JSON list of C-alpha atoms in Angstrom, two decimals:
[
{"chain": "A", "resi": 256, "resn": "MET", "atom": "CA", "xyz": [-8.07, -42.19, -167.85]},
{"chain": "A", "resi": 257, "resn": "ASN", "atom": "CA", "xyz": [-7.07, -45.55, -166.78]},
{"chain": "A", "resi": 258, "resn": "THR", "atom": "CA", "xyz": [-4.47, -47.14, -168.90]},
{"chain": "A", "resi": 259, "resn": "ILE", "atom": "CA", "xyz": [-3.54, -50.71, -169.33]},
{"chain": "A", "resi": 260, "resn": "GLY", "atom": "CA", "xyz": [-1.12, -51.57, -166.59]},
{"chain": "A", "resi": 261, "resn": "THR", "atom": "CA", "xyz": [-1.60, -49.10, -164.11]},
{"chain": "A", "resi": 262, "resn": "ASN", "atom": "CA", "xyz": [-3.57, -51.46, -161.78]},
{"chain": "A", "resi": 263, "resn": "LEU", "atom": "CA", "xyz": [-0.47, -54.20, -161.53]},
{"chain": "A", "resi": 264, "resn": "PRO", "atom": "CA", "xyz": [0.07, -55.19, -158.02]},
{"chain": "A", "resi": 265, "resn": "PRO", "atom": "CA", "xyz": [3.34, -54.30, -156.25]},
{"chain": "A", "resi": 266, "resn": "VAL", "atom": "CA", "xyz": [6.20, -56.60, -157.27]},
{"chain": "A", "resi": 267, "resn": "ASN", "atom": "CA", "xyz": [7.54, -58.22, -153.71]},
{"chain": "A", "resi": 268, "resn": "ARG", "atom": "CA", "xyz": [11.18, -58.09, -154.02]},
{"chain": "A", "resi": 269, "resn": "MET", "atom": "CA", "xyz": [12.84, -61.15, -152.11]},
{"chain": "A", "resi": 270, "resn": "GLU", "atom": "CA", "xyz": [16.20, -61.22, -150.37]},
{"chain": "A", "resi": 271, "resn": "GLU", "atom": "CA", "xyz": [18.39, -64.08, -151.28]},
{"chain": "A", "resi": 272, "resn": "GLY", "atom": "CA", "xyz": [17.60, -66.69, -149.51]},
{"chain": "A", "resi": 273, "resn": "GLN", "atom": "CA", "xyz": [14.15, -65.81, -148.40]},
{"chain": "A", "resi": 274, "resn": "SER", "atom": "CA", "xyz": [11.16, -67.85, -149.63]},
{"chain": "A", "resi": 275, "resn": "SER", "atom": "CA", "xyz": [8.20, -66.45, -151.36]},
{"chain": "A", "resi": 276, "resn": "GLN", "atom": "CA", "xyz": [5.36, -65.64, -148.81]},
{"chain": "A", "resi": 277, "resn": "LEU", "atom": "CA", "xyz": [2.28, -66.44, -151.24]},
{"chain": "A", "resi": 278, "resn": "THR", "atom": "CA", "xyz": [0.54, -69.74, -151.05]},
{"chain": "A", "resi": 279, "resn": "PRO", "atom": "CA", "xyz": [-0.13, -71.01, -154.95]},
{"chain": "A", "resi": 280, "resn": "SER", "atom": "CA", "xyz": [-4.33, -70.17, -154.72]},
{"chain": "A", "resi": 281, "resn": "GLN", "atom": "CA", "xyz": [-2.86, -66.74, -153.71]},
{"chain": "A", "resi": 282, "resn": "ALA", "atom": "CA", "xyz": [-0.75, -66.64, -156.46]},
{"chain": "A", "resi": 283, "resn": "GLN", "atom": "CA", "xyz": [-3.69, -67.90, -158.72]},
{"chain": "A", "resi": 284, "resn": "SER", "atom": "CA", "xyz": [-6.16, -65.63, -157.51]},
{"chain": "A", "resi": 285, "resn": "ASN", "atom": "CA", "xyz": [-3.82, -62.26, -158.00]},
{"chain": "A", "resi": 286, "resn": "PHE", "atom": "CA", "xyz": [-2.94, -63.44, -161.34]},
{"chain": "A", "resi": 287, "resn": "SER", "atom": "CA", "xyz": [-6.76, -63.93, -161.91]},
{"chain": "A", "resi": 288, "resn": "SER", "atom": "CA", "xyz": [-7.63, -60.25, -160.62]},
{"chain": "A", "resi": 289, "resn": "MET", "atom": "CA", "xyz": [-4.59, -58.86, -162.88]},
{"chain": "A", "resi": 290, "resn": "LEU", "atom": "CA", "xyz": [-6.01, -60.40, -166.03]},
{"chain": "A", "resi": 291, "resn": "LYS", "atom": "CA", "xyz": [-9.70, -59.56, -165.05]},
{"chain": "A", "resi": 292, "resn": "ASN", "atom": "CA", "xyz": [-8.72, -55.65, -164.39]},
{"chain": "A", "resi": 293, "resn": "ALA", "atom": "CA", "xyz": [-5.96, -55.31, -167.64]},
{"chain": "A", "resi": 294, "resn": "VAL", "atom": "CA", "xyz": [-8.99, -57.03, -169.95]},
{"chain": "A", "resi": 295, "resn": "GLU", "atom": "CA", "xyz": [-11.83, -54.18, -168.09]},
{"chain": "A", "resi": 296, "resn": "ASP", "atom": "CA", "xyz": [-8.99, -51.35, -168.49]},
{"chain": "A", "resi": 297, "resn": "LEU", "atom": "CA", "xyz": [-8.92, -52.35, -172.39]},
{"chain": "A", "resi": 298, "resn": "ASN", "atom": "CA", "xyz": [-12.80, -52.45, -172.76]},
{"chain": "A", "resi": 299, "resn": "HIS", "atom": "CA", "xyz": [-13.24, -49.04, -171.23]},
{"chain": "A", "resi": 300, "resn": "VAL", "atom": "CA", "xyz": [-10.36, -47.34, -173.39]},
{"chain": "A", "resi": 301, "resn": "GLN", "atom": "CA", "xyz": [-12.19, -49.30, -176.22]},
{"chain": "A", "resi": 302, "resn": "LEU", "atom": "CA", "xyz": [-15.99, -47.89, -175.17]},
{"chain": "A", "resi": 303, "resn": "GLU", "atom": "CA", "xyz": [-14.25, -44.74, -174.67]},
{"chain": "A", "resi": 304, "resn": "SER", "atom": "CA", "xyz": [-13.20, -44.40, -178.36]},
{"chain": "A", "resi": 305, "resn": "ASP", "atom": "CA", "xyz": [-16.66, -45.68, -179.22]},
{"chain": "A", "resi": 306, "resn": "LYS", "atom": "CA", "xyz": [-18.36, -42.79, -177.31]},
{"chain": "A", "resi": 307, "resn": "LYS", "atom": "CA", "xyz": [-16.00, -40.18, -179.29]},
{"chain": "A", "resi": 308, "resn": "THR", "atom": "CA", "xyz": [-16.31, -41.40, -182.44]},
{"chain": "A", "resi": 309, "resn": "GLU", "atom": "CA", "xyz": [-20.28, -41.36, -182.01]},
{"chain": "A", "resi": 310, "resn": "GLY", "atom": "CA", "xyz": [-20.00, -38.02, -180.57]},
{"chain": "A", "resi": 311, "resn": "LEU", "atom": "CA", "xyz": [-17.98, -36.88, -183.80]},
{"chain": "A", "resi": 312, "resn": "ALA", "atom": "CA", "xyz": [-20.51, -38.40, -186.08]},
{"chain": "A", "resi": 313, "resn": "ASN", "atom": "CA", "xyz": [-23.49, -36.75, -183.89]},
{"chain": "A", "resi": 314, "resn": "GLY", "atom": "CA", "xyz": [-21.69, -33.37, -184.05]},
{"chain": "A", "resi": 315, "resn": "SER", "atom": "CA", "xyz": [-21.50, -33.15, -180.33]},
{"chain": "A", "resi": 316, "resn": "VAL", "atom": "CA", "xyz": [-17.90, -33.49, -180.51]},
{"chain": "A", "resi": 317, "resn": "GLU", "atom": "CA", "xyz": [-16.00, -31.07, -182.57]},
{"chain": "A", "resi": 318, "resn": "ASN", "atom": "CA", "xyz": [-12.39, -32.01, -181.46]},
{"chain": "A", "resi": 319, "resn": "LEU", "atom": "CA", "xyz": [-11.14, -34.31, -184.62]},
{"chain": "A", "resi": 320, "resn": "HIS", "atom": "CA", "xyz": [-7.97, -35.07, -182.94]},
{"chain": "A", "resi": 321, "resn": "ASP", "atom": "CA", "xyz": [-9.16, -35.81, -179.58]},
{"chain": "A", "resi": 322, "resn": "VAL", "atom": "CA", "xyz": [-11.15, -38.58, -181.56]},
{"chain": "A", "resi": 323, "resn": "MET", "atom": "CA", "xyz": [-8.37, -39.91, -183.57]},
{"chain": "A", "resi": 324, "resn": "ILE", "atom": "CA", "xyz": [-5.87, -39.76, -180.44]},
{"chain": "A", "resi": 325, "resn": "SER", "atom": "CA", "xyz": [-8.43, -42.30, -178.65]},
{"chain": "A", "resi": 326, "resn": "ALA", "atom": "CA", "xyz": [-8.67, -44.14, -181.54]},
{"chain": "A", "resi": 327, "resn": "GLN", "atom": "CA", "xyz": [-5.11, -45.08, -181.98]},
{"chain": "A", "resi": 328, "resn": "LYS", "atom": "CA", "xyz": [-4.69, -45.32, -177.80]},
{"chain": "A", "resi": 329, "resn": "ALA", "atom": "CA", "xyz": [-7.74, -47.73, -178.55]},
{"chain": "A", "resi": 330, "resn": "SER", "atom": "CA", "xyz": [-6.13, -49.98, -181.50]},
{"chain": "A", "resi": 331, "resn": "VAL", "atom": "CA", "xyz": [-2.89, -50.09, -179.68]},
{"chain": "A", "resi": 332, "resn": "ALA", "atom": "CA", "xyz": [-4.52, -51.29, -176.42]},
{"chain": "A", "resi": 333, "resn": "LEU", "atom": "CA", "xyz": [-5.92, -54.01, -178.57]},
{"chain": "A", "resi": 334, "resn": "GLU", "atom": "CA", "xyz": [-2.66, -55.11, -180.31]},
{"chain": "A", "resi": 335, "resn": "THR", "atom": "CA", "xyz": [-1.02, -55.00, -177.18]},
{"chain": "A", "resi": 336, "resn": "GLY", "atom": "CA", "xyz": [-3.78, -57.19, -175.91]},
{"chain": "A", "resi": 337, "resn": "VAL", "atom": "CA", "xyz": [-3.53, -59.52, -178.65]},
{"chain": "A", "resi": 338, "resn": "GLN", "atom": "CA", "xyz": [0.17, -60.26, -178.28]},
{"chain": "A", "resi": 339, "resn": "MET", "atom": "CA", "xyz": [0.03, -60.72, -174.79]},
{"chain": "A", "resi": 340, "resn": "GLN", "atom": "CA", "xyz": [-2.54, -63.56, -175.34]},
{"chain": "A", "resi": 341, "resn": "SER", "atom": "CA", "xyz": [-0.41, -65.17, -178.03]},
{"chain": "A", "resi": 342, "resn": "LYS", "atom": "CA", "xyz": [2.72, -64.93, -175.76]},
{"chain": "A", "resi": 343, "resn": "ALA", "atom": "CA", "xyz": [0.75, -66.02, -172.98]},
{"chain": "A", "resi": 344, "resn": "ILE", "atom": "CA", "xyz": [-0.15, -69.17, -175.12]},
{"chain": "A", "resi": 345, "resn": "ASP", "atom": "CA", "xyz": [2.97, -70.03, -176.47]},
{"chain": "A", "resi": 346, "resn": "ALA", "atom": "CA", "xyz": [4.81, -70.19, -172.90]},
{"chain": "A", "resi": 347, "resn": "TYR", "atom": "CA", "xyz": [1.72, -72.22, -171.82]},
{"chain": "A", "resi": 348, "resn": "ASN", "atom": "CA", "xyz": [2.12, -74.76, -174.63]},
{"chain": "A", "resi": 349, "resn": "GLU", "atom": "CA", "xyz": [6.16, -74.62, -174.40]},
{"chain": "A", "resi": 350, "resn": "ILE", "atom": "CA", "xyz": [5.57, -75.81, -170.86]},
{"chain": "A", "resi": 351, "resn": "MET", "atom": "CA", "xyz": [3.19, -78.52, -172.12]},
{"chain": "A", "resi": 352, "resn": "ARG", "atom": "CA", "xyz": [5.94, -79.60, -174.10]},
{"chain": "A", "resi": 353, "resn": "MET", "atom": "CA", "xyz": [8.28, -80.39, -171.27]},
{"chain": "A", "resi": 354, "resn": "GLN", "atom": "CA", "xyz": [9.33, -83.57, -170.26]},
{"chain": "A", "resi": 355, "resn": "VAL", "atom": "CA", "xyz": [8.96, -83.98, -166.26]}
]
């Protein structure tokens, strides 16, 4: 099972006085792919929860605890995604209010 945040790229630590080696287009591409992977992971968790819930309703899954844990994981993952979206929008709005 994949959890959100496990597909994050490694952070490159820079020594003092060393400049970043990423170009703006590479940084944008990395950020875009990171967001896409996070959304795909969130979708995977939601679909897995839906499948287990449907299985419980059909009678093919008998472990109620597993279904409830899966549903709670999906709920926490969705709430985390919503909070991250809110923080990103707040940060964007703050940047747009800055005077250059």
